[in-house]
CSV table of C-alpha atoms in Angstrom, one decimal:
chain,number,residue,atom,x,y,z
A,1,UNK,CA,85.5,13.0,111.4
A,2,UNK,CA,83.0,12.2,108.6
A,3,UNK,CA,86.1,12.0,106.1
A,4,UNK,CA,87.6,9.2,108.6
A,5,UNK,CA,84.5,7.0,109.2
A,6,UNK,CA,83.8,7.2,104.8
A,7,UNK,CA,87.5,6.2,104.1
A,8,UNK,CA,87.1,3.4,106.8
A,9,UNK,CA,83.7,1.9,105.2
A,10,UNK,CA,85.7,2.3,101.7
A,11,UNK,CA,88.4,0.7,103.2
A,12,UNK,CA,86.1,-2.3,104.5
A,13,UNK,CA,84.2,-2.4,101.7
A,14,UNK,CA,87.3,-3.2,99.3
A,15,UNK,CA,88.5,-5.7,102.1
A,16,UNK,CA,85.0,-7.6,101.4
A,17,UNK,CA,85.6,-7.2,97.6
A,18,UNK,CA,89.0,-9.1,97.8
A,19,UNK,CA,87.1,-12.0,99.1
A,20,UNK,CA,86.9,-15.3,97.4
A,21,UNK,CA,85.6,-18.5,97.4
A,22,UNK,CA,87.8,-21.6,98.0
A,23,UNK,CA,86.9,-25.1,97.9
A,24,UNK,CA,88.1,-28.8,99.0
A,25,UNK,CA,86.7,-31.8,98.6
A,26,UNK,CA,88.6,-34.8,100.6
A,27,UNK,CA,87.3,-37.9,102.3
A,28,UNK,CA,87.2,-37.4,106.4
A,29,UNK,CA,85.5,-40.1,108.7
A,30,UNK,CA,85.4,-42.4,105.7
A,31,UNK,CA,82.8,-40.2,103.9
A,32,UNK,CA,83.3,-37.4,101.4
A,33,UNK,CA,83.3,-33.9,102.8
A,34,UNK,CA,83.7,-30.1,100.5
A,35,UNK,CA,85.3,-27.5,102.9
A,36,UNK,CA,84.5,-24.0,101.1
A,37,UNK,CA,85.9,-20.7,102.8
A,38,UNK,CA,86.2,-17.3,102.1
A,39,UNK,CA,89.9,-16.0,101.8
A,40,UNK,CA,91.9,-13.0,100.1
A,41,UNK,CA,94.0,-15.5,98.6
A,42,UNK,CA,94.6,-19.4,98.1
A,43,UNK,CA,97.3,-19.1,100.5
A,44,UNK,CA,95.4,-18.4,103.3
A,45,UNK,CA,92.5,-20.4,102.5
A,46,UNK,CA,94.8,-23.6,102.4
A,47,UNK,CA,95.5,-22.6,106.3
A,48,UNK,CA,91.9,-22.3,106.8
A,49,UNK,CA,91.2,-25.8,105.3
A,50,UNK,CA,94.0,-27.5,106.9
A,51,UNK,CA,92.9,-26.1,110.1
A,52,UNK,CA,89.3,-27.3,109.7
A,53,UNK,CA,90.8,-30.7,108.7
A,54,UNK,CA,92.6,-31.2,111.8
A,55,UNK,CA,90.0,-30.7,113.6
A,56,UNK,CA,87.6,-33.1,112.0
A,57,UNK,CA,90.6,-35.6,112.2
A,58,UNK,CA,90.6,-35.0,116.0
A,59,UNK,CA,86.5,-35.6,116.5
A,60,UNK,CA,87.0,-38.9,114.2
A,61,UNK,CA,89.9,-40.2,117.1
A,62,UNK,CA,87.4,-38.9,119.8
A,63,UNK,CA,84.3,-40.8,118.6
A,64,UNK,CA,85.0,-43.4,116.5
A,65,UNK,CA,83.6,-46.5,117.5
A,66,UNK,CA,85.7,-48.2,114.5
A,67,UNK,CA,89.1,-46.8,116.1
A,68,UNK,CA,90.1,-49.2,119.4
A,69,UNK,CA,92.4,-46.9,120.6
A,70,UNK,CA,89.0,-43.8,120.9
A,71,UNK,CA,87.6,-43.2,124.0
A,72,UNK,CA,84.2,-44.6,122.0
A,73,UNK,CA,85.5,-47.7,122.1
A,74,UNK,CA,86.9,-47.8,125.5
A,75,UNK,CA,83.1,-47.4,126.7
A,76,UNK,CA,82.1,-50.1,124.3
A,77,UNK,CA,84.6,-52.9,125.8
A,78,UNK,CA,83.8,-51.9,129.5
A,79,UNK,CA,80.1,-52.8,128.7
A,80,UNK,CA,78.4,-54.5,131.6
A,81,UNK,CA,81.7,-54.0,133.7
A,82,UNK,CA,82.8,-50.8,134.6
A,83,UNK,CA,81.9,-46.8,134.2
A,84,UNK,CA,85.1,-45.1,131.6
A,85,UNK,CA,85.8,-41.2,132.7
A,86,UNK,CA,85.7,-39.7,129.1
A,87,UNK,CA,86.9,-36.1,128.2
A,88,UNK,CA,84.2,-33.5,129.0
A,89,UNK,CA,83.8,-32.9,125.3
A,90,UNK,CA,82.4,-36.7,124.4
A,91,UNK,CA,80.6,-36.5,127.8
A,92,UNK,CA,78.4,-33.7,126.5
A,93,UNK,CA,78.2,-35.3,123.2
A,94,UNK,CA,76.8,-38.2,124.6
A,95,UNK,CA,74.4,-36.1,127.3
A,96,UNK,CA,73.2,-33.8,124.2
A,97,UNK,CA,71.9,-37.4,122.1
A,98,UNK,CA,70.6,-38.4,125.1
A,99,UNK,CA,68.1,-35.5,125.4
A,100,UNK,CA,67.6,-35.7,121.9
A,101,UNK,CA,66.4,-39.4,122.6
A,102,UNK,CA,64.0,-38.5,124.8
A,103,UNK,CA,62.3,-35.2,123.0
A,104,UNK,CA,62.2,-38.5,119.9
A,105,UNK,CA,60.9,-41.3,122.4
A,106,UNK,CA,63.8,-43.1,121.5
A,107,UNK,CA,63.2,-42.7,117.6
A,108,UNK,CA,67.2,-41.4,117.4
A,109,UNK,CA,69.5,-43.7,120.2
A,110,UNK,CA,73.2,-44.0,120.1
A,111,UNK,CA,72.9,-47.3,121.6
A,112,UNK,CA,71.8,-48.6,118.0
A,113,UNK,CA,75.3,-49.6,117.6
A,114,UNK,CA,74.0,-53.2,119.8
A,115,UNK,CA,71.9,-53.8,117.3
A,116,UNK,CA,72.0,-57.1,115.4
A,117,UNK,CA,73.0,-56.3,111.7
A,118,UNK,CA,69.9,-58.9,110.1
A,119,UNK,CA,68.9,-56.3,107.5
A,120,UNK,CA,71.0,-56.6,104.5
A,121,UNK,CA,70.5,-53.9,101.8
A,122,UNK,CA,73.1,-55.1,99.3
A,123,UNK,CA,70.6,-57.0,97.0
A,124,UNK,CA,71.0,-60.8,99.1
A,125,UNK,CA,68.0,-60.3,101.2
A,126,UNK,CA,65.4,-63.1,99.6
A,127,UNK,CA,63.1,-63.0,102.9
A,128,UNK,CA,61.8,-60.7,105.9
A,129,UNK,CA,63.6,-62.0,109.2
A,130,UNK,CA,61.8,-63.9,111.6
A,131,UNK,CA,59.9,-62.0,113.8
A,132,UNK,CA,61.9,-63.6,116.9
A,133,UNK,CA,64.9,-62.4,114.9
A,134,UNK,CA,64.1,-58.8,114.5
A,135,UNK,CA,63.6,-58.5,118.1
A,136,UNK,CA,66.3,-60.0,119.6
A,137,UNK,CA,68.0,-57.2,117.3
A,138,UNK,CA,67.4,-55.1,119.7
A,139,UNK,CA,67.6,-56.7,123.1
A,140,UNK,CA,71.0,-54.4,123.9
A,141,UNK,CA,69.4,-51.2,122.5
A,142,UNK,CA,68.2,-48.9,124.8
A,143,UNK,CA,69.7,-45.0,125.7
A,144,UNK,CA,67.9,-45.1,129.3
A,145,UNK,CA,71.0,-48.4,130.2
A,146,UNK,CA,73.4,-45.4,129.1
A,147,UNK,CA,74.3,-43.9,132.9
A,148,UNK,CA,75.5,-40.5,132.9
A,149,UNK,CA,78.3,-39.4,136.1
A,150,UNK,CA,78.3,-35.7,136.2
A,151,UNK,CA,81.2,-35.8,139.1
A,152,UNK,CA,83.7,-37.3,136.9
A,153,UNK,CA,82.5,-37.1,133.7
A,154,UNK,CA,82.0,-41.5,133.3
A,155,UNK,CA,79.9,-43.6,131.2
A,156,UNK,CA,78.7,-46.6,132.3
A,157,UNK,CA,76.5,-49.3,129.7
A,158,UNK,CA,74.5,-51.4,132.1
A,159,UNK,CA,74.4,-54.2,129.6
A,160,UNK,CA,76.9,-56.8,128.5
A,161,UNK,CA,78.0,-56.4,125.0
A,162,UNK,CA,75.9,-52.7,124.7
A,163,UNK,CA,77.8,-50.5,122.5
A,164,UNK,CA,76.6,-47.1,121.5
A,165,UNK,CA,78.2,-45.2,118.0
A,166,UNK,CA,78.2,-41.7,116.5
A,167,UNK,CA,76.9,-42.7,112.8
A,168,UNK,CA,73.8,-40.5,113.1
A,169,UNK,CA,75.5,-37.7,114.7
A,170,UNK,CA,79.3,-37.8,114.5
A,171,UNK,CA,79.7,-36.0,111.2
A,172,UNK,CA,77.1,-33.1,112.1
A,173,UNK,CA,79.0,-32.3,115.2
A,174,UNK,CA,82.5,-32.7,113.1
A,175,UNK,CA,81.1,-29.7,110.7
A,176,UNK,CA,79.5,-27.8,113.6
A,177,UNK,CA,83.3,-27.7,115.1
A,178,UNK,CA,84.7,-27.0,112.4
A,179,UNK,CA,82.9,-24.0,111.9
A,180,UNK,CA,83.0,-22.7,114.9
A,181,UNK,CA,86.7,-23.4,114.7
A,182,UNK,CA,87.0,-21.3,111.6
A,183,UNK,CA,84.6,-18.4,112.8
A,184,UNK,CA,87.5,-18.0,115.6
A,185,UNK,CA,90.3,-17.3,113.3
A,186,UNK,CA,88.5,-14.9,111.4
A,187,UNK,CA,86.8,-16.6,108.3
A,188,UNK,CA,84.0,-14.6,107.5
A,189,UNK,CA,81.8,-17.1,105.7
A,190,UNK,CA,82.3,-20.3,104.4
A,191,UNK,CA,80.3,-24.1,104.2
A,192,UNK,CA,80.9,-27.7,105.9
A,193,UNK,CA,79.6,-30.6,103.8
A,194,UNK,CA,79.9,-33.2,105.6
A,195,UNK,CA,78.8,-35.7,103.0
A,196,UNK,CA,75.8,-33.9,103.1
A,197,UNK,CA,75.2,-32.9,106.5
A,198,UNK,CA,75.7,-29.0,106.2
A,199,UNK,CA,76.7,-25.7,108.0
A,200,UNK,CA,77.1,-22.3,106.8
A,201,UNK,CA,78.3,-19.0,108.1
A,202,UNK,CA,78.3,-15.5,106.8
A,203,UNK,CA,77.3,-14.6,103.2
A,204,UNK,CA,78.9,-15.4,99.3
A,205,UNK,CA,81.5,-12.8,98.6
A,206,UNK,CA,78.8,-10.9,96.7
A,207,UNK,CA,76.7,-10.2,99.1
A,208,UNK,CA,73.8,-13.6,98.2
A,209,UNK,CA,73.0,-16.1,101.0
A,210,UNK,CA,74.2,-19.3,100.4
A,211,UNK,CA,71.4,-21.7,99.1
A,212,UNK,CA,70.9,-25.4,99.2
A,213,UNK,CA,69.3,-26.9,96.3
A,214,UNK,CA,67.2,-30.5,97.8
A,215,UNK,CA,67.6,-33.1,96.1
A,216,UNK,CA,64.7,-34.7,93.9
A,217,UNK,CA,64.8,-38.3,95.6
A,218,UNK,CA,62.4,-40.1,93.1
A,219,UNK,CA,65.6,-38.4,90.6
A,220,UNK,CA,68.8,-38.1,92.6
A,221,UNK,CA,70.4,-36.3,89.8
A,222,UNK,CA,67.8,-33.0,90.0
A,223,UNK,CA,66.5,-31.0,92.7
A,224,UNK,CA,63.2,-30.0,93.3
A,225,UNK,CA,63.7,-26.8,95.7
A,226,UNK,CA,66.2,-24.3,96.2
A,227,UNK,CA,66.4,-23.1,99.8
A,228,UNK,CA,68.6,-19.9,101.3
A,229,UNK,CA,70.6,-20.9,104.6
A,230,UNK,CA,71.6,-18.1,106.8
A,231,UNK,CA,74.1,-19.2,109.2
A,232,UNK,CA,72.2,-22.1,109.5
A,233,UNK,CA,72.4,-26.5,109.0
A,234,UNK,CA,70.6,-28.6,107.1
A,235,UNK,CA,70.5,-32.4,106.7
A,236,UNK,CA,68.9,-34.9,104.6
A,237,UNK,CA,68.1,-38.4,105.4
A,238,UNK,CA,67.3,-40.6,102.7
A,239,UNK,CA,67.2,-44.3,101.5
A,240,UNK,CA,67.5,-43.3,97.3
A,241,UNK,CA,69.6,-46.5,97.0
A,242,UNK,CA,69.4,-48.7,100.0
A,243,UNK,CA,66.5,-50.3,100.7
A,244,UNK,CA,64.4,-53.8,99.7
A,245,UNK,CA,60.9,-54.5,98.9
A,246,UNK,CA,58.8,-57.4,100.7
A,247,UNK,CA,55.3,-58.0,99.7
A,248,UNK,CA,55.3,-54.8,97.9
A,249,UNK,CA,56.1,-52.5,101.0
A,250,UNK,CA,59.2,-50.5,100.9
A,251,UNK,CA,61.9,-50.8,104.0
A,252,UNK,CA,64.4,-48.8,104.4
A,253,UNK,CA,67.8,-48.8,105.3
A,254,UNK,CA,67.1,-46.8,108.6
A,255,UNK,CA,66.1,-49.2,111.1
A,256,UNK,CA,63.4,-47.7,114.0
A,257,UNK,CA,66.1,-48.6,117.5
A,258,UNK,CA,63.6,-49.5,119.6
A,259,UNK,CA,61.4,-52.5,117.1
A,260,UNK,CA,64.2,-53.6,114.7
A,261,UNK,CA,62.1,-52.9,112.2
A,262,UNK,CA,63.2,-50.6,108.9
A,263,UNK,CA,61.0,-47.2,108.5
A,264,UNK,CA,58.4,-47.2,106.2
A,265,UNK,CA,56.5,-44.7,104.4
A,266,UNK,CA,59.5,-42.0,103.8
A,267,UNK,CA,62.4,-41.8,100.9
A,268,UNK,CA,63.5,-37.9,102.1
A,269,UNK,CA,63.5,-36.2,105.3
A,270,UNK,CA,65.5,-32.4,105.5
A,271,UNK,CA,65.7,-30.8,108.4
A,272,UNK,CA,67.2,-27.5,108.9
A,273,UNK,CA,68.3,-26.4,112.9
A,274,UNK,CA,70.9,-23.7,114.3
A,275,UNK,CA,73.4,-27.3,114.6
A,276,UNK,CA,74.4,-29.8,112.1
A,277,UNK,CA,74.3,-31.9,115.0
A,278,UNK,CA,71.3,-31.2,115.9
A,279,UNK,CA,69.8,-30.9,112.3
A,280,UNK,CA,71.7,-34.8,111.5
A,281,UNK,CA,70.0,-36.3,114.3
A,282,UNK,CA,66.4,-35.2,113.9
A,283,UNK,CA,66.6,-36.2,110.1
A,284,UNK,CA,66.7,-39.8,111.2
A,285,UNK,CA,64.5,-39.3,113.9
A,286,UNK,CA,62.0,-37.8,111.4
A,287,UNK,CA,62.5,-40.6,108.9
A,288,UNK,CA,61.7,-43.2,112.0
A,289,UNK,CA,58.8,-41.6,113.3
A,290,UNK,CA,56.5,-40.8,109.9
A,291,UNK,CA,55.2,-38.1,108.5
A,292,UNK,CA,52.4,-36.8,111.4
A,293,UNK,CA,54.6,-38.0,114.5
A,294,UNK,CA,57.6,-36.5,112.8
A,295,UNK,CA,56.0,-33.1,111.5
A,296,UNK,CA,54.3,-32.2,114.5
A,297,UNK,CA,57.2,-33.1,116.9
A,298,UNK,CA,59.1,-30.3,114.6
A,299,UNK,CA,56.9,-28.0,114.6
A,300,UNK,CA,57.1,-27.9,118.3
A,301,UNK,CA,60.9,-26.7,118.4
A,302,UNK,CA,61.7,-24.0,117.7
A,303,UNK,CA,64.2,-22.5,115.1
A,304,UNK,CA,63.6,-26.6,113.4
A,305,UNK,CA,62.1,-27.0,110.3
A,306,UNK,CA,61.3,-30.2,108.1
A,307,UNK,CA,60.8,-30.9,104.3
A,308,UNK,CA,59.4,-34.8,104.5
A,309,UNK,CA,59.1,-36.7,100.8
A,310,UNK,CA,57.0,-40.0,100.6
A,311,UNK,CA,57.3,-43.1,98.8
A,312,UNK,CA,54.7,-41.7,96.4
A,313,UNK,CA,56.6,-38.2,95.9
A,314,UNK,CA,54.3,-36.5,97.8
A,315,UNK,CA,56.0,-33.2,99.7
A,316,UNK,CA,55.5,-32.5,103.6
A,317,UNK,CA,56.7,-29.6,105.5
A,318,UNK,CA,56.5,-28.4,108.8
A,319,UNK,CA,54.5,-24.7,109.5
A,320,UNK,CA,57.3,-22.2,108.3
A,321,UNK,CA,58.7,-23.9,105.5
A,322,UNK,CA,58.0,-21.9,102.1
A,323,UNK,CA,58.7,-24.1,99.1
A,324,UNK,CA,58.9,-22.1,95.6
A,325,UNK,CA,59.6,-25.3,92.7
A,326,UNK,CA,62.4,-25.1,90.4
């Protein structure tokens, strides 16, 4: 019997030896994604891909708010009018951001998708907006006028012209269901990038945890920390390239939903959660409420941690984050 179970771990452990890692890098929800898996051959990591793929390509006709034919957008035209019965997946989707507005107070709301586009981050911006202008921004934003029906699974936007989008969420779900997807079917370890939001599974072919490197945002092309990332997510929020300057103050691109105005103070906010979802939507949410409010909100969920840089290159983490430099 001891012969048996020694041929059988020799046996598994060659299995494990054959692994290797495959990559793909293709564009998916009009962002860049890299698909890496673990396969015995290229053969079968092609299936794996493709698979994964599909997938993401179903979520994008699900939530895309740019697609009128999604049930997104279905939601979005019956504003004001009428509730929509959505499948149960989008329905939880939407139920899920809603919690995760209120454990923000409103710092991460789906319903930013009413918000008046006034910010322009291309360069053309000579001026701040008038102060009348930056709140009627947001007249239409607000996640408590999104009305849940549990009975039939409806959404109903109590304002005219409301529309709610998955920009700050969408593509942390796609990886998280793509994973779990592959995870199914057998593939042992592998990594979604989803243009940067992230989510691993299982270990290298060698044995080594996957790592992250974080990127140096005061120099995009270095990192300043490498981080291990066991069967885990992590996101990164930041505004390296698009944001202006007024009066020497620094606005971002990530406008705070409920005062129209950018977010000030942060260029870099990681968070690492058990979800890319989860992990996509609190970087944003971090970034919008500062460094204390956003720290000390993460530090009081658990299995959540937070790497926060400011706009003088000063780093912030939450309670269990260990940072060794490169």
């Amino acid at each position: 019997m001891k012969k048996c179970f020694s041929l059988l771990v020799l046996l598994i452990g060659l299995q494990l030896q054959a692994q290797e890692i495959h990559k793909r890098t293709l564009k998916l929800m009009g962002s860049r994604f890299e698909i890496t898996v673990t396969a015995e051959n290229p053969e079968k990591a092609n299936q794996y891909i493709d698979t994964a793929v599909s997938e993401i390509q179903r979520i994008e006709r699900l939530i895309s708010s740019w697609d009128p034919a999604s049930q997104t957008s279905e939601i979005n035209r019956n504003a004001g009018i009428k509730p929509v019965v959505v499948d149960p997946e989008l329905y939880n989707l939407i139920s899920r951001a809603l919690k995760i507005s209120e454990i923000t107070d409103g710092a991460f709301d789906i319903s930013y998708a009413s918000m008046d586009k006034i910010w322009k981050f291309d360069g053309s911006m000579r001026s701040m907006p008038s102060e009348e202008a930056i709140r009627n921004s947001v007249s239409k934003v607000g996640y408590q006028n999104i009305i849940l029906h549990p009975d039939d699974h409806s959404v109903f936007l109590k304002k005219e012209g409301m529309k709610i989008g998955f920009g700050a969420i969408g593509k942390g779900y796609a990886a998280d269901r793509a994973k779990d997807l592959l995870r199914s079917q057998g593939v042992t370890a592998g990594i979604i990038n989803a243009s940067g939001d992230m989510n691993t599974w299982g270990t290298q072919p060698n044995g080594d945890t996957w790592k992250v490197a974080i990127t140096n945002p005061l120099n995009k092309e270095h990192a300043f920390a490498l981080l291990p990332l066991e069967d885990r997510a992590v996101v990164t929020s930041g505004d390296y390239e698009k944001f202006v300057k007024f009066n020497g103050v620094r606005y971002s691109h990530i406008i705070n939903p409920k005062t129209g105005y950018p977010a000030t103070g942060i260029i870099s906010a990681t968070v690492f959660a058990p979800k890319a979802e989860l992990a996509d939507a609190l970087a944003t949410s971090v970034f919008v409420m500062g460094i204390e409010t956003g720290i000390d909100r993460i530090n009081q969920l658990p299995g959540i941690d937070c790497i926060i840089v400011d706009t003088n290159g000063k780093v912030h983490t939450s309670k269990n984050i260990k940072l060794d430099s490169l």
